Short mmCIF file of C-alpha atoms and ligand atoms in Angstrom, two decimals:
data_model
loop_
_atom_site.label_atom_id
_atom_site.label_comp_id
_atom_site.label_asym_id
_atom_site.label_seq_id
_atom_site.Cartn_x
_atom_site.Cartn_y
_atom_site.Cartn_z
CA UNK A 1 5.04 -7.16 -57.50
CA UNK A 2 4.95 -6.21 -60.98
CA UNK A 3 2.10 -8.96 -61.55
CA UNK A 4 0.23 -6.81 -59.06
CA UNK A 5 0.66 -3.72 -60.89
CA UNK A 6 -0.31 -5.21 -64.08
CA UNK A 7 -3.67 -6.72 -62.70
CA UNK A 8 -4.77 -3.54 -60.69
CA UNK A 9 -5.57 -1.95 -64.15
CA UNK A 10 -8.12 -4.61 -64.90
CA UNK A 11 -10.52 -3.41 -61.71
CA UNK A 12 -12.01 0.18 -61.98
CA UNK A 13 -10.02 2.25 -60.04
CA UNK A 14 -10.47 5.52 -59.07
CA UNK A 15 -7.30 8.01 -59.63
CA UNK A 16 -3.19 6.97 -60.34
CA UNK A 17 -1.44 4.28 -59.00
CA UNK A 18 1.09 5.65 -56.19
CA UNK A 19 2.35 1.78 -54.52
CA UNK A 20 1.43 -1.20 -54.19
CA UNK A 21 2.91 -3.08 -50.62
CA UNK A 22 2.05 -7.00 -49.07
CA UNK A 23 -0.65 -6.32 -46.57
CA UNK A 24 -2.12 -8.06 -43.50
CA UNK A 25 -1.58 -11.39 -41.20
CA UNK A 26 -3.68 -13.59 -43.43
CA UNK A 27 -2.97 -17.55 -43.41
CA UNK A 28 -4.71 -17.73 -47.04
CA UNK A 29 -4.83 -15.18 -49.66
CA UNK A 30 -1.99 -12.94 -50.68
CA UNK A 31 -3.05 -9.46 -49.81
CA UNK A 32 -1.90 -6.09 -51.17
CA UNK A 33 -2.58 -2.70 -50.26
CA UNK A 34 -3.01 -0.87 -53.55
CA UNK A 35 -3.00 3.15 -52.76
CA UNK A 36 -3.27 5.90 -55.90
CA UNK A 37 -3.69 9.29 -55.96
CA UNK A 38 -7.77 8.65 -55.18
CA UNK A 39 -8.10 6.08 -53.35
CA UNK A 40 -6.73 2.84 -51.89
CA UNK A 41 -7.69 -0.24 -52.59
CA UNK A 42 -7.20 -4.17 -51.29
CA UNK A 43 -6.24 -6.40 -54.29
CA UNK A 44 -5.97 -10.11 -53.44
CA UNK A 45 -5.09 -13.49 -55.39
CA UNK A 46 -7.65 -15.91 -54.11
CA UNK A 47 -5.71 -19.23 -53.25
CA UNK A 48 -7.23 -21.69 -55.37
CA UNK A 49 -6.01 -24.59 -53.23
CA UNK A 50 -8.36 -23.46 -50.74
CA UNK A 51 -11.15 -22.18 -53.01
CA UNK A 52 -11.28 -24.67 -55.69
CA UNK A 53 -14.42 -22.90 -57.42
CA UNK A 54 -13.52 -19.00 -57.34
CA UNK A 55 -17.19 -18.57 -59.02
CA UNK A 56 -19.42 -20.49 -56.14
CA UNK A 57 -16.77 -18.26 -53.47
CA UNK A 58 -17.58 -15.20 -55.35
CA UNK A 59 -21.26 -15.81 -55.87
CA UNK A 60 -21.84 -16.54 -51.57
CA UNK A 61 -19.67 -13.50 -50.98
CA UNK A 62 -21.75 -11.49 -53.49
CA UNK A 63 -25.23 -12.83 -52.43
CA UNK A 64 -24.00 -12.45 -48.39
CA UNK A 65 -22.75 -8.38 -49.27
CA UNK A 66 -25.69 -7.68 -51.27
CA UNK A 67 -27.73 -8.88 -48.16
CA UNK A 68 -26.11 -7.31 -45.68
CA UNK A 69 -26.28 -3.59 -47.73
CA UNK A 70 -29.74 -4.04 -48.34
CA UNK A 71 -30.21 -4.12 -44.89
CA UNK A 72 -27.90 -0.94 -44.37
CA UNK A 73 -25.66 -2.76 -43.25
CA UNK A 74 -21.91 -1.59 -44.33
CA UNK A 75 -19.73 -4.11 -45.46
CA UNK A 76 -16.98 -4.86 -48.05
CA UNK A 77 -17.60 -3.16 -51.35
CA UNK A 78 -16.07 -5.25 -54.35
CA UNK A 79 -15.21 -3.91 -57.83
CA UNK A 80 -16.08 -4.94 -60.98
CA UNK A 81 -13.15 -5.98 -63.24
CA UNK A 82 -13.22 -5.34 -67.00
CA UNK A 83 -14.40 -9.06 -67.67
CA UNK A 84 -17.82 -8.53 -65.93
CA UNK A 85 -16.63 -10.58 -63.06
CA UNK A 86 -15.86 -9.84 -59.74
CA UNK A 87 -12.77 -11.51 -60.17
CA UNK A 88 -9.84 -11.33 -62.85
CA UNK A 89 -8.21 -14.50 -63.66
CA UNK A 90 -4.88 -13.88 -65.83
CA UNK A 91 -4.81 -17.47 -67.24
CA UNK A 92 -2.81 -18.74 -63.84
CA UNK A 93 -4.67 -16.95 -60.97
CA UNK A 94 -7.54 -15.28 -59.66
CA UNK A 95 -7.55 -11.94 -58.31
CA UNK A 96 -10.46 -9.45 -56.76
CA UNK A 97 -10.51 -5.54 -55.50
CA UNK A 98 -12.27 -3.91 -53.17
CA UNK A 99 -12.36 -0.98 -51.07
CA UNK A 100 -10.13 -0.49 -48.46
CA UNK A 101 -11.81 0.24 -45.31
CA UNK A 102 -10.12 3.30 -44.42
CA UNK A 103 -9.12 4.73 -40.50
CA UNK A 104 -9.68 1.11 -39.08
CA UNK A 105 -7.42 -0.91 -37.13
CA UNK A 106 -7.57 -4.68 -36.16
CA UNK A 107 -6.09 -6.51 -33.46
CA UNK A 108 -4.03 -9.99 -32.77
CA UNK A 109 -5.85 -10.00 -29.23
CA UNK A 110 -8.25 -8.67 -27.46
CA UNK A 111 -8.51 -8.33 -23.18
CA UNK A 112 -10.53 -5.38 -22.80
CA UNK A 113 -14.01 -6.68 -21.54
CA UNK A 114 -15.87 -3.81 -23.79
CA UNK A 115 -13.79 -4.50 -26.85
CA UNK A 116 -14.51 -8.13 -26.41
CA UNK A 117 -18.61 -7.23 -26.06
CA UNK A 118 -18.19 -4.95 -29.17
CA UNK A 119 -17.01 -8.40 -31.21
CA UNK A 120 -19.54 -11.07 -30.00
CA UNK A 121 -22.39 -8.39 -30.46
CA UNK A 122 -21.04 -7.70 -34.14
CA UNK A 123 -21.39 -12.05 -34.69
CA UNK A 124 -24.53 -12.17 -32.87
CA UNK A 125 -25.40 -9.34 -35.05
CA UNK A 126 -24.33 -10.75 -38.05
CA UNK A 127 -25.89 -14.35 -37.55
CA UNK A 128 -29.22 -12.39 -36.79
CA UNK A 129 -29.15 -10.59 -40.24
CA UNK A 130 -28.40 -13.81 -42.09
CA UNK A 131 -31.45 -15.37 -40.24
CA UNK A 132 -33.75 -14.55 -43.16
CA UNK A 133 -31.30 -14.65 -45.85
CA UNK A 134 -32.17 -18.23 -48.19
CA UNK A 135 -29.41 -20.75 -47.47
CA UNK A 136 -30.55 -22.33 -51.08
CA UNK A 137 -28.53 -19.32 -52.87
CA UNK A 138 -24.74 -19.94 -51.09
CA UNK A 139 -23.11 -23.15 -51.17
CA UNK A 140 -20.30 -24.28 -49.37
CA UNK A 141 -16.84 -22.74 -50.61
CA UNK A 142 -14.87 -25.44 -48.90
CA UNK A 143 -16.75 -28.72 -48.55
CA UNK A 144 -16.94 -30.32 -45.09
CA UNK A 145 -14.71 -27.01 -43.71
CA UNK A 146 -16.02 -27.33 -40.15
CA UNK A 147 -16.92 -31.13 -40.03
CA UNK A 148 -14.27 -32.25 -37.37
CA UNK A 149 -14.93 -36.14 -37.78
CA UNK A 150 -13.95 -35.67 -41.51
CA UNK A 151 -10.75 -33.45 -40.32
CA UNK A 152 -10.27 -36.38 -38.13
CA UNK A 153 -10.08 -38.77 -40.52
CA UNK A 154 -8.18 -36.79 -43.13
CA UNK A 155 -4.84 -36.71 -40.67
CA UNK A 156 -5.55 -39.95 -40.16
CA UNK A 157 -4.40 -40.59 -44.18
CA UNK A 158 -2.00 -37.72 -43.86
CA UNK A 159 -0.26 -39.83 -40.85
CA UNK A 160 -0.80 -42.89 -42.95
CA UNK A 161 0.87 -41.55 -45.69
CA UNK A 162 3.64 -39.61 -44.05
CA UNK A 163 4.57 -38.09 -47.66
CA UNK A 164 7.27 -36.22 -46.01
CA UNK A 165 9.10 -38.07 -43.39
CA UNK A 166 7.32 -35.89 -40.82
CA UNK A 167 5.70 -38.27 -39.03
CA UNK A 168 8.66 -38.76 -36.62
CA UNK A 169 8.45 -35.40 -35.37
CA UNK A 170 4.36 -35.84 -34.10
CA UNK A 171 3.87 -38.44 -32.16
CA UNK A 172 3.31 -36.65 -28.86
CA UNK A 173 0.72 -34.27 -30.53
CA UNK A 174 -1.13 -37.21 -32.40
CA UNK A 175 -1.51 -39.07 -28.67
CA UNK A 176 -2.67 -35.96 -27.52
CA UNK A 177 -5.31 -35.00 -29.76
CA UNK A 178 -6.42 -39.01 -29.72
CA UNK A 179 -7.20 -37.98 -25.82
CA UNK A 180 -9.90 -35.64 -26.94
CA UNK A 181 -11.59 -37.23 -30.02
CA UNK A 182 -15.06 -38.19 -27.97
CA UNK A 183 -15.55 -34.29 -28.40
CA UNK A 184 -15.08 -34.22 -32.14
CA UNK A 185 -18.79 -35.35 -33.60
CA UNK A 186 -20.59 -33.43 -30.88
CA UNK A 187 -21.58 -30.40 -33.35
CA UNK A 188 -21.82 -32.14 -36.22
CA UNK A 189 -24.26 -35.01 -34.65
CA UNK A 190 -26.78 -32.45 -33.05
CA UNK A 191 -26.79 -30.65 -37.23
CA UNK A 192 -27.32 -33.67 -38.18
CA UNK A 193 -30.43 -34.81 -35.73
CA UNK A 194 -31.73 -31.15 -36.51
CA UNK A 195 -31.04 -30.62 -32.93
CA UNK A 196 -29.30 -26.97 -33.91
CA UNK A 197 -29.71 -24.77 -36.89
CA UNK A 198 -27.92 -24.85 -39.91
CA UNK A 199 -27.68 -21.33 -40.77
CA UNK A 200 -25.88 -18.95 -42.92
CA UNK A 201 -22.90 -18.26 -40.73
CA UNK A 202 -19.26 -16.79 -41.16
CA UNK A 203 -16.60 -19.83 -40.27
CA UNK A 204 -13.58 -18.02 -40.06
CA UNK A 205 -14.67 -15.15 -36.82
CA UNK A 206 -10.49 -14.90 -36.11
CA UNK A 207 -10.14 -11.22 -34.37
CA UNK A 208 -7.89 -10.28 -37.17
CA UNK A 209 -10.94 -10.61 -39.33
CA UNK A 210 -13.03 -7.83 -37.31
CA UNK A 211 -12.18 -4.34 -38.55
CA UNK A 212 -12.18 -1.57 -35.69
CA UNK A 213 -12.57 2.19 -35.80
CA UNK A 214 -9.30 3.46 -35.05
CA UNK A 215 -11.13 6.29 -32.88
CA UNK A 216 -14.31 5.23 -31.48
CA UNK A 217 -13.18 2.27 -31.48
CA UNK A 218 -16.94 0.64 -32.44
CA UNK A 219 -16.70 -2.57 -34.76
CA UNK A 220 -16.69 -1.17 -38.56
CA UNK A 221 -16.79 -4.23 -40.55
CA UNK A 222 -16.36 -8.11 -40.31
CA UNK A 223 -13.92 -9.41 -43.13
CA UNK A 224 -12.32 -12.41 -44.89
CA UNK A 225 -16.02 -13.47 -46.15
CA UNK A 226 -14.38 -16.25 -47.92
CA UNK A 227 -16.25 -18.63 -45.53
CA UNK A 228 -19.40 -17.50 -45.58
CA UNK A 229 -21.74 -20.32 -45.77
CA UNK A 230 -24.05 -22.79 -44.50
CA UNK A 231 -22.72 -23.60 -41.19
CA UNK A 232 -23.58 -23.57 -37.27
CA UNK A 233 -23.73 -20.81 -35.27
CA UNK A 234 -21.50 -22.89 -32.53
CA UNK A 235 -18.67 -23.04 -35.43
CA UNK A 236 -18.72 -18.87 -35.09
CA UNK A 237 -19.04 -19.15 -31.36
CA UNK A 238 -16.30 -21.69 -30.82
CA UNK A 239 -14.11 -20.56 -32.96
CA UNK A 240 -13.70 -17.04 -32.22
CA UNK A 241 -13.42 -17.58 -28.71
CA UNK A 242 -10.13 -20.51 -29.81
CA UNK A 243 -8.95 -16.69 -31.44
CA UNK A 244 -9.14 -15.31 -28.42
CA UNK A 245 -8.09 -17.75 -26.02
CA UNK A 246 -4.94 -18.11 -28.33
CA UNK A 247 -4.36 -14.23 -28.88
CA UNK A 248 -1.01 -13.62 -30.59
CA UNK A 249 0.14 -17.02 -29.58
CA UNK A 250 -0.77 -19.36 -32.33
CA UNK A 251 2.80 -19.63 -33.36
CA UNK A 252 4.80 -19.56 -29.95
CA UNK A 253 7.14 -22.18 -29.01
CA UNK A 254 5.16 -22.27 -25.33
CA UNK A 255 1.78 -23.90 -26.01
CA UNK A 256 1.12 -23.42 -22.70
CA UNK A 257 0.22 -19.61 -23.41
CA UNK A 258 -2.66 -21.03 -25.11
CA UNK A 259 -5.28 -21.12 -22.81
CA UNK A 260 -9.03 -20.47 -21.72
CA UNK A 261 -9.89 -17.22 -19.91
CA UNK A 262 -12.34 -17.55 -18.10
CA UNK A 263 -13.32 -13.67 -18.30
CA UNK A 264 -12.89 -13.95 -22.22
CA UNK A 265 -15.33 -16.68 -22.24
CA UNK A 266 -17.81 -14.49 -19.82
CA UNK A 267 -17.46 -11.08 -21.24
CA UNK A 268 -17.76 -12.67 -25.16
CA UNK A 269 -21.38 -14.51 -24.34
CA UNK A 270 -22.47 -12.07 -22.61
CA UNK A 271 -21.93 -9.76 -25.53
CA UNK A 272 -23.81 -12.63 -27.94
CA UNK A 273 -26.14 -13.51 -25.40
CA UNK A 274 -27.81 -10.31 -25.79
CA UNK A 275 -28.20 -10.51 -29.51
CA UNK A 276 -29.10 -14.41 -29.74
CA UNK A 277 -30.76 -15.11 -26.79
CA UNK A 278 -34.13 -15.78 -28.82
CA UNK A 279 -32.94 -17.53 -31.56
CA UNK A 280 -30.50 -20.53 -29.29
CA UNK A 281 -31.71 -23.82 -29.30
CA UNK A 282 -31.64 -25.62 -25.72
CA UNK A 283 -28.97 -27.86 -27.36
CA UNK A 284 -26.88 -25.18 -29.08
CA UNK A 285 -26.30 -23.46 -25.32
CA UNK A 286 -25.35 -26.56 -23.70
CA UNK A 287 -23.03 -26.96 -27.00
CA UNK A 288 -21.57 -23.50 -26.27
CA UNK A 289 -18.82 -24.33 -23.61
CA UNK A 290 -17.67 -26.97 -25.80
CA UNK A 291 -17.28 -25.03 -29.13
CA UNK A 292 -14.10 -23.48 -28.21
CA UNK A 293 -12.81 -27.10 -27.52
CA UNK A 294 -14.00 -28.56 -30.57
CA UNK A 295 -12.34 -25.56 -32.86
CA UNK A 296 -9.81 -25.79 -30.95
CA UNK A 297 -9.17 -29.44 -31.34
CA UNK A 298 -10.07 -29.14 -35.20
CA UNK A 299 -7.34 -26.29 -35.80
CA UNK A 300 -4.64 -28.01 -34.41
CA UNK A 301 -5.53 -31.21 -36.57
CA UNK A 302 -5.51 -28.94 -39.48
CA UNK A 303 -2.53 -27.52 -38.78
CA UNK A 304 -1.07 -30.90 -38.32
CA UNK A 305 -2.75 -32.60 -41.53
CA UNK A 306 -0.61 -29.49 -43.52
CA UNK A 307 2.65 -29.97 -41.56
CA UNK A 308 2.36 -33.35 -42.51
CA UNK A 309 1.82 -33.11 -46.40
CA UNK A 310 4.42 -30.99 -46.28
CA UNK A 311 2.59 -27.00 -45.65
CA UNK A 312 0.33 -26.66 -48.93
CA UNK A 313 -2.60 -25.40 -47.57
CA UNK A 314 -1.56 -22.46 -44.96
CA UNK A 315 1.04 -19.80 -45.19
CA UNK A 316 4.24 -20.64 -43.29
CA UNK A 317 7.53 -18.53 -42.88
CA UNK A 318 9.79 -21.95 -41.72
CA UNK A 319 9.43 -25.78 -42.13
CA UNK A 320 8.00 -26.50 -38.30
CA UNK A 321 5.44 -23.63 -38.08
CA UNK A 322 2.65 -25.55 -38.79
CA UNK A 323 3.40 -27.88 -36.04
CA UNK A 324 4.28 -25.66 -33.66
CA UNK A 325 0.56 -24.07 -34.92
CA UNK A 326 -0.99 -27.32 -34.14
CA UNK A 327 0.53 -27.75 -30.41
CA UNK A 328 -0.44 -24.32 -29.39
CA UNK A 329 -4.29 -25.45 -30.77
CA UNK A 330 -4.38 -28.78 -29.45
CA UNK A 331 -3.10 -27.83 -25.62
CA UNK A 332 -5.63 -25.18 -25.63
CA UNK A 333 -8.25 -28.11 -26.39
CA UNK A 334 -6.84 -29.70 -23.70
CA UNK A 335 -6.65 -26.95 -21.05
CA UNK A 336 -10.61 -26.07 -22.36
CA UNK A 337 -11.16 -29.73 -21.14
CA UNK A 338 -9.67 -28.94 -17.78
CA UNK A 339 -12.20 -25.72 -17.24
CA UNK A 340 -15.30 -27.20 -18.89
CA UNK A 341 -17.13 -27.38 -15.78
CA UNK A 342 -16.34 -23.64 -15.20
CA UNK A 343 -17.20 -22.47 -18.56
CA UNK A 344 -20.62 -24.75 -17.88
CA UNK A 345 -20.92 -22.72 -14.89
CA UNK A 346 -20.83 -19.48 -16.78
CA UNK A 347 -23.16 -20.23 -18.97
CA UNK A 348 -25.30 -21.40 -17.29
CA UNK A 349 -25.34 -17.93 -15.30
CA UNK A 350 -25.58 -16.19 -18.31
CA UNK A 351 -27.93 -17.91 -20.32
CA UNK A 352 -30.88 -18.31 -17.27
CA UNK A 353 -31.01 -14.33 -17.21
P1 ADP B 1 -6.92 -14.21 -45.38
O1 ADP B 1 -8.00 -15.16 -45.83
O2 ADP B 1 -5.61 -14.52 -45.99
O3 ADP B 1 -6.89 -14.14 -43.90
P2 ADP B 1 -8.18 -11.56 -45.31
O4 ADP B 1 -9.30 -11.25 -46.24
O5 ADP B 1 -8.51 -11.81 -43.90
O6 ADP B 1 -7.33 -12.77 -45.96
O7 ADP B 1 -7.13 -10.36 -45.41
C1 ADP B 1 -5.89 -10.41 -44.74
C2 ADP B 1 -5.73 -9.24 -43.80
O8 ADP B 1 -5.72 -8.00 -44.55
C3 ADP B 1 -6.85 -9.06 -42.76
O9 ADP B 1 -6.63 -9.83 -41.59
C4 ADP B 1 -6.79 -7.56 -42.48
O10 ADP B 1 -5.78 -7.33 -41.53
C5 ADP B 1 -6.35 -6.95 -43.80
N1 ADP B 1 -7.49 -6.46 -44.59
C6 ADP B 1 -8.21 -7.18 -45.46
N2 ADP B 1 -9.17 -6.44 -46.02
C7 ADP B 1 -9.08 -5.18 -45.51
C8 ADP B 1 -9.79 -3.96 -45.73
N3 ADP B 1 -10.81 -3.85 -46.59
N4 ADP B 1 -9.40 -2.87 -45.05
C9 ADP B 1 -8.37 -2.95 -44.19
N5 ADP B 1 -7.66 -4.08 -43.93
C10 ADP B 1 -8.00 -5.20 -44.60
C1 GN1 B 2 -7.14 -19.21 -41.44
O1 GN1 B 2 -7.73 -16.82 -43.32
P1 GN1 B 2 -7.38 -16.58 -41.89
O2 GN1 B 2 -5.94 -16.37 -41.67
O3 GN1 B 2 -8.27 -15.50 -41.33
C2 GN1 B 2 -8.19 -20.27 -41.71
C3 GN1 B 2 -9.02 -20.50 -40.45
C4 GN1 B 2 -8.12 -20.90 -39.29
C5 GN1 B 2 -7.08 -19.80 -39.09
C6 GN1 B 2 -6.09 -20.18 -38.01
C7 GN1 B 2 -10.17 -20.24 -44.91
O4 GN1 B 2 -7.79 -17.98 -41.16
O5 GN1 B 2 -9.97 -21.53 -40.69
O6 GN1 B 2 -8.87 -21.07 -38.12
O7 GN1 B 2 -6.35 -19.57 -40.32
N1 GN1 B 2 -9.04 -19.87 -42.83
C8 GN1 B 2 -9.31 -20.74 -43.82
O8 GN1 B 2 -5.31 -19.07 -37.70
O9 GN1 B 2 -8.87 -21.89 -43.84
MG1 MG B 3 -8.22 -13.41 -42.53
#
């Protein structure tokens, strides 16, 4: 903690420093709540295994804000620090500030069929606004981040490799994600027949990452803009609804409480729907229904790739976590599977009106 308290004097900062406490549910960057007698601030070292180039993730984040304030749009303020940058870097890691978004709350899951509107209208509203932002200026932060063939084949060299004797423990959940692999190019292949858009689009929509006002309880602010990038709108679409499907269950021992709702599913494209009905290609709605299995499917690889190096890219508190993390994902691909025709159903409902 000291650290902290060291680098919080290289941001401006408004007022004297009171504490400084670990903050949030993040799987990537450490996050601190910094409060003094002003103001409060979050401070946050960037993990570098994730975000290999801290200038090209600071640059999209900086170009996306900007964009989104010009607009009047409010958003997460950064602060300078006393290199220029809007970063620090203490000759081992990177840190940034920025405002803490004060009186808000945010939530592990999310039933309440207005709530849920609230958050697909705030995406839909947010993939509207980046509509005429130029995709030229933001690059991608992690390369390949959402291309599930690629995540495909990098467990495949992780179970090659076996680096940690893990192996052993998988075999069931490698079998079962093999059972849905058909699914895996089906976003990817329609970007790359220009079938759908590639767009400027958020690629990390988890419901922790939408900020709440604690009393109206309107949607104050998407976060964790870390992702922001080139992507698909169906990577938004699909993977906030695997959020939601999974609720506060992506680390239970019962994978079977990971599962589609059919409600959720209803209530959340309804709510985009009526921000994005214009600007939906014939192909991205019949891709909708299967974006939730797709990011689904692609989580629980992920989390399997890491339990199998041996956890280096996400934050776990215990040596099986990540594989417990990927069976939760992968039988919620599975029980998507099992509803597809139902979630068809809906949209089609939906998307005629
Ligand atoms: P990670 O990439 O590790 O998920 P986030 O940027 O999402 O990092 O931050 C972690 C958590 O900290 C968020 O899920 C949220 O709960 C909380 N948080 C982050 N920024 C703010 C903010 N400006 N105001 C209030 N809470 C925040
Ligand atoms: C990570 O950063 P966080 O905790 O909001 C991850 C997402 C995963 C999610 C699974 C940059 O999200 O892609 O879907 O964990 N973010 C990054 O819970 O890898
Ligand atoms: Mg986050």
């Amino acid at each position: 903690m000291d650290d902290v308290l060291e680098i919080i004097k290289h941001f401006y900062g408004k007022g004297e420093l009171l504490t400084v406490e670990p903050y949030g549910n993040g799987h990537i960057n450490k996050t601190f709540l910094v409060t003094t007698t002003e103001r409060k601030y979050i401070l946050q070292k960037i993990n570098t295994n994730a975000f290999k180039d801290v200038d090209l993730l600071m640059n999209n984040i900086m170009v996306a804000t900007k964009h989104l304030l010009n607009k009047g749009i409010f958003t997460i303020k950064f602060l300078l620090s006393d290199n220029g940058k809007y970063y620090y870097f203490d000759g081992q890691s990177y840190y940034r500030a920025y405002r803490f978004i004060d009186k808000t709350i945010w939530h592990e899951k999310i039933s309440s069929p207005t709530l849920l509107k609230k958050v697909a209208e705030a995406f839909g509203d947010l993939h509207h606004n980046f509509v005429d932002l130029d995709g030229h200026l933001l690059k991608e932060s992690i390369p390949h981040f959402h291309d599930t063939p690629k995540r495909y084949n990098d467990l495949l060299l992780a179970i090659k490799n076996d680096s940690k004797n893990r192996l052993k423990d998988c075999q069931k959940e490698i079998k079962d994600i093999q059972e849905v692999q058909e699914y895996f190019s089906l976003i990817t292949d329609a970007l790359a027949k220009g079938e759908i858009h590639l767009s400027i689009t958020h690629n990390d929509p988890k419901i922790n990452n939408v900020l709440f006002d604690e009393e109206s309880e309107e949607v104050k602010c998407v976060i964790d803009l870390d992702t922001i990038m080139p992507g698909s709108f169906l990577y938004d679409f699909g993977d906030a609804l695997r959020s939601l499907f999974t609720g506060d269950n992506e680390d239970n021992i019962d994978p079977t409480l990971c599962r589609v709702d059919l409600d959720t599913y209803r209530n959340y494209l309804e709510g985009y729907w009526s921000k994005m009905k214009s600007s939906l290609t014939e192909k991205e709605i019949e891709l909708l229904p299967y974006s939730p299995l797709v990011l689904s499917a692609e989580c629980g690889m992920r989390f399997l790739e890491d339990y199998l190096k041996g956890d280096v890219y996400f934050h776990t508190a215990y040596p099986e976590h990540n594989l417990i993390r990927a069976r939760t994902q992968i039988h919620q691909a599975h029980d998507i599977l099992r509803y597809i025709d139902d979630l068809k159903k809906i949209t089609k409902e939906i998307t005629k009106r």
